[in-house]
Short mmCIF file of C-alpha atoms in Angstrom, two decimals:
data_model
loop_
_atom_site.label_atom_id
_atom_site.label_comp_id
_atom_site.label_asym_id
_atom_site.label_seq_id
_atom_site.Cartn_x
_atom_site.Cartn_y
_atom_site.Cartn_z
CA UNK A 1 -43.56 125.40 182.50
CA UNK A 2 -46.27 127.90 181.78
CA UNK A 3 -49.23 125.74 182.70
CA UNK A 4 -50.38 122.84 184.82
CA UNK A 5 -48.97 119.54 183.61
CA UNK A 6 -50.17 116.05 184.40
CA UNK A 7 -48.64 112.66 183.83
CA UNK A 8 -49.26 110.19 182.49
CA UNK A 9 -51.81 111.48 179.99
CA UNK A 10 -53.26 107.99 179.59
CA UNK A 11 -53.19 105.06 181.95
CA UNK A 12 -54.62 101.60 181.50
CA UNK A 13 -54.80 99.45 184.58
CA UNK A 14 -56.10 95.99 185.31
CA UNK A 15 -58.74 95.77 187.98
CA UNK A 16 -57.07 95.53 191.36
CA UNK A 17 -53.88 97.36 190.39
CA UNK A 18 -52.68 100.49 192.16
CA UNK A 19 -52.11 103.65 190.13
CA UNK A 20 -50.41 106.98 190.82
CA UNK A 21 -51.26 110.14 188.91
CA UNK A 22 -48.98 113.16 189.04
CA UNK A 23 -49.78 116.86 188.89
CA UNK A 24 -47.28 119.69 188.48
CA UNK A 25 -49.09 122.95 189.26
CA UNK A 26 -48.12 126.37 188.05
CA UNK A 27 -45.02 127.44 189.96
CA UNK A 28 -45.88 129.37 193.10
CA UNK A 29 -49.57 128.48 193.17
CA UNK A 30 -50.65 127.85 196.71
CA UNK A 31 -53.89 126.01 196.00
CA UNK A 32 -54.20 122.70 194.20
CA UNK A 33 -57.37 120.80 193.35
CA UNK A 34 -58.16 117.35 192.00
CA UNK A 35 -61.34 116.63 190.05
CA UNK A 36 -62.79 113.48 188.52
CA UNK A 37 -64.66 113.70 185.23
CA UNK A 38 -66.77 110.79 184.01
CA UNK A 39 -67.63 110.55 180.34
CA UNK A 40 -70.26 113.11 179.36
CA UNK A 41 -70.34 114.73 182.80
CA UNK A 42 -68.86 117.83 184.34
CA UNK A 43 -65.83 117.57 186.59
CA UNK A 44 -66.50 116.60 190.21
CA UNK A 45 -64.39 117.84 193.08
CA UNK A 46 -62.20 115.30 194.87
CA UNK A 47 -59.79 117.14 197.14
CA UNK A 48 -58.06 120.46 197.82
CA UNK A 49 -54.63 121.44 199.13
CA UNK A 50 -53.34 124.72 200.37
CA UNK A 51 -49.58 124.35 200.22
CA UNK A 52 -48.92 120.91 201.74
CA UNK A 53 -52.06 120.87 203.87
CA UNK A 54 -55.02 118.87 202.60
CA UNK A 55 -57.87 121.09 203.71
CA UNK A 56 -60.77 119.31 202.05
CA UNK A 57 -61.01 115.69 200.99
CA UNK A 58 -64.77 115.44 201.10
CA UNK A 59 -65.02 114.45 197.43
CA UNK A 60 -62.80 111.37 197.57
CA UNK A 61 -65.19 108.52 196.74
CA UNK A 62 -63.64 105.88 198.96
CA UNK A 63 -60.66 105.12 201.17
CA UNK A 64 -58.96 103.63 198.11
CA UNK A 65 -58.30 107.19 196.98
CA UNK A 66 -55.42 109.06 198.54
CA UNK A 67 -53.77 112.34 197.61
CA UNK A 68 -50.63 114.03 198.85
CA UNK A 69 -48.60 117.16 198.27
CA UNK A 70 -45.67 116.73 200.66
CA UNK A 71 -43.63 119.78 199.68
CA UNK A 72 -46.44 122.06 198.67
CA UNK A 73 -45.80 121.83 194.95
CA UNK A 74 -46.17 118.54 193.04
CA UNK A 75 -49.16 116.42 194.01
CA UNK A 76 -49.91 112.74 193.53
CA UNK A 77 -53.33 111.13 193.46
CA UNK A 78 -53.14 107.44 194.27
CA UNK A 79 -55.88 104.93 193.69
CA UNK A 80 -55.49 101.55 195.30
CA UNK A 81 -57.10 98.34 194.07
CA UNK A 82 -58.64 100.06 191.06
CA UNK A 83 -62.19 99.20 190.04
CA UNK A 84 -63.92 99.66 186.71
CA UNK A 85 -65.98 102.53 188.11
CA UNK A 86 -62.73 104.44 188.67
CA UNK A 87 -62.39 104.83 184.90
CA UNK A 88 -62.53 108.58 184.25
CA UNK A 89 -60.41 111.60 183.46
CA UNK A 90 -58.63 112.97 186.51
CA UNK A 91 -58.05 116.71 186.33
CA UNK A 92 -55.70 118.82 188.39
CA UNK A 93 -56.05 122.58 188.82
CA UNK A 94 -54.12 125.24 190.68
CA UNK A 95 -54.51 128.89 191.58
CA UNK A 96 -53.33 131.64 193.87
CA UNK A 97 -56.26 132.57 196.11
CA UNK A 98 -56.86 136.14 197.19
CA UNK A 99 -60.00 135.42 199.25
CA UNK A 100 -62.20 137.63 197.14
CA UNK A 101 -64.66 136.64 194.44
CA UNK A 102 -63.88 133.81 192.11
CA UNK A 103 -60.26 133.19 191.45
CA UNK A 104 -59.61 131.53 188.13
CA UNK A 105 -58.47 127.94 188.36
CA UNK A 106 -55.92 126.75 185.83
CA UNK A 107 -56.51 123.19 184.74
CA UNK A 108 -54.12 120.62 183.38
CA UNK A 109 -55.01 118.37 180.42
CA UNK A 110 -56.00 115.50 182.66
CA UNK A 111 -55.07 111.85 182.95
CA UNK A 112 -57.47 109.44 181.30
CA UNK A 113 -57.63 106.29 183.43
CA UNK A 114 -59.13 103.14 181.98
CA UNK A 115 -59.59 100.17 184.29
CA UNK A 116 -60.09 96.86 182.51
CA UNK B 1 -74.95 126.20 196.71
CA UNK B 2 -77.02 127.63 193.89
CA UNK B 3 -78.23 125.00 191.45
CA UNK B 4 -77.80 125.89 187.79
CA UNK B 5 -79.83 124.81 184.77
CA UNK B 6 -78.57 125.20 181.21
CA UNK B 7 -79.40 123.52 177.91
CA UNK B 8 -77.70 120.19 177.34
CA UNK B 9 -76.75 121.04 173.76
CA UNK B 10 -76.92 123.76 171.13
CA UNK B 11 -76.11 123.92 167.44
CA UNK B 12 -74.91 126.95 165.53
CA UNK B 13 -73.22 127.94 162.30
CA UNK B 14 -70.00 129.79 161.75
CA UNK B 15 -70.33 133.56 161.96
CA UNK B 16 -73.48 133.50 164.10
CA UNK B 17 -73.82 134.92 167.59
CA UNK B 18 -74.52 132.27 170.21
CA UNK B 19 -76.30 132.94 173.47
CA UNK B 20 -76.32 130.33 176.21
CA UNK B 21 -78.65 131.03 179.10
CA UNK B 22 -78.18 129.64 182.58
CA UNK B 23 -80.87 129.68 185.27
CA UNK B 24 -79.87 130.02 188.93
CA UNK B 25 -83.01 130.91 190.85
CA UNK B 26 -81.56 130.53 194.34
CA UNK B 27 -78.40 132.56 193.81
CA UNK B 28 -77.11 134.06 197.05
CA UNK B 29 -75.96 137.61 197.69
CA UNK B 30 -72.28 136.66 197.79
CA UNK B 31 -72.38 134.44 194.72
CA UNK B 32 -70.55 135.21 191.49
CA UNK B 33 -71.46 133.81 188.08
CA UNK B 34 -68.60 132.20 186.23
CA UNK B 35 -68.32 130.42 182.91
CA UNK B 36 -65.75 127.83 181.89
CA UNK B 37 -65.11 126.32 178.47
CA UNK B 38 -63.84 122.80 177.87
CA UNK B 39 -62.48 121.43 174.62
CA UNK B 40 -62.21 117.67 174.06
CA UNK B 41 -59.20 116.12 175.80
CA UNK B 42 -58.45 119.34 177.68
CA UNK B 43 -59.19 120.71 181.11
CA UNK B 44 -61.77 123.48 181.56
CA UNK B 45 -60.67 127.04 180.88
CA UNK B 46 -62.03 130.16 182.56
CA UNK B 47 -63.92 132.42 180.16
CA UNK B 48 -65.65 135.15 182.11
CA UNK B 49 -67.05 136.08 185.48
CA UNK B 50 -69.62 138.61 186.64
CA UNK B 51 -71.68 139.72 189.58
CA UNK B 52 -74.30 141.96 187.99
CA UNK B 53 -75.12 143.87 184.79
CA UNK B 54 -72.79 143.25 181.86
CA UNK B 55 -69.22 142.10 181.59
CA UNK B 56 -67.26 141.91 178.35
CA UNK B 57 -63.81 140.62 177.55
CA UNK B 58 -61.98 139.61 174.40
CA UNK B 59 -63.71 136.23 174.30
CA UNK B 60 -67.31 136.75 175.37
CA UNK B 61 -69.93 138.89 177.05
CA UNK B 62 -71.93 138.01 180.12
CA UNK B 63 -75.34 139.55 180.68
CA UNK B 64 -76.87 139.42 184.15
CA UNK B 65 -80.33 140.90 184.80
CA UNK B 66 -81.08 142.87 187.93
CA UNK B 67 -82.62 139.92 189.81
CA UNK B 68 -79.53 137.78 189.02
CA UNK B 69 -81.67 134.66 188.70
CA UNK B 70 -80.28 133.94 185.27
CA UNK B 71 -77.34 134.89 183.10
CA UNK B 72 -76.51 134.70 179.41
CA UNK B 73 -73.13 133.96 177.92
CA UNK B 74 -72.82 135.56 174.50
CA UNK B 75 -70.22 134.41 171.97
CA UNK B 76 -69.96 136.78 169.01
CA UNK B 77 -69.42 135.36 165.50
CA UNK B 78 -68.55 131.82 166.49
CA UNK B 79 -66.11 129.72 164.51
CA UNK B 80 -65.57 125.96 164.32
CA UNK B 81 -62.98 126.29 167.08
CA UNK B 82 -65.68 127.42 169.52
CA UNK B 83 -67.11 123.89 169.51
CA UNK B 84 -66.82 122.92 173.17
CA UNK B 85 -68.74 122.34 176.38
CA UNK B 86 -69.64 125.49 178.30
CA UNK B 87 -70.22 125.35 182.05
CA UNK B 88 -72.10 127.90 184.13
CA UNK B 89 -71.00 127.97 187.77
CA UNK B 90 -72.52 129.97 190.59
CA UNK B 91 -71.03 130.38 194.03
CA UNK B 92 -68.88 132.34 196.40
CA UNK B 93 -66.11 129.93 195.66
CA UNK B 94 -63.58 131.39 197.98
CA UNK B 95 -65.91 130.48 200.83
CA UNK B 96 -65.88 126.86 199.75
CA UNK B 97 -62.13 126.56 199.78
CA UNK B 98 -62.28 127.51 196.15
CA UNK B 99 -63.64 124.21 194.87
CA UNK B 100 -65.74 124.49 191.74
CA UNK B 101 -69.14 122.84 191.40
CA UNK B 102 -69.79 121.94 187.78
CA UNK B 103 -73.09 120.89 186.26
CA UNK B 104 -73.44 118.94 183.04
CA UNK B 105 -72.73 121.95 180.84
CA UNK B 106 -73.94 122.93 177.38
CA UNK B 107 -72.34 121.17 174.45
CA UNK B 108 -72.06 123.71 171.65
CA UNK B 109 -71.56 122.40 168.14
CA UNK B 110 -70.56 124.93 165.48
CA UNK B 111 -71.07 123.82 161.91
CA UNK B 112 -69.57 125.25 158.71
#
């Protein structure tokens, strides 16, 4: 497709359930990012991949959060034993870095996770 | 990382020019100034980026004074569809592995 896609768009989970959120980046984009956006706030960085390598996971809020990108394209963000505070929109973005200036990141529509 | 300050919200009417100012007093030499736009239920979208002086594209203009401690995003003749949250970001993002640091943004409401 032409843009970043994410699935599902909406997810409702009961507290304690595990969830998996999928991101399909723009074809050929080397870099992939996950962000978490709470209601009324700006997105907050979670983790960053360059191809299949996870180079920065400093933003993951706890060890219940896990992300992977095994073949350097599709990525999955997994949240184990979900808690109510995990309720947020999870955004995925991708780009092709050139190492100079700011390189535009292309965002998907996000997955809205609601934990009951 | 340079901290940014921008108004929480702004109101405007269709056809007016809207200027959103962002303060970034501790901007570093290598930092760029970048603006993103976010519509409800969508991810942010890049609008414009600049380093100094003025930058213009088909969507907006970005004015940066010589001291670079602030910047102003200018949206000409806004329409209802420009209602969105606008984020000012400052950083040499490629040095940070490219991750973006968002603030709270400015919620622009355009009225008929």
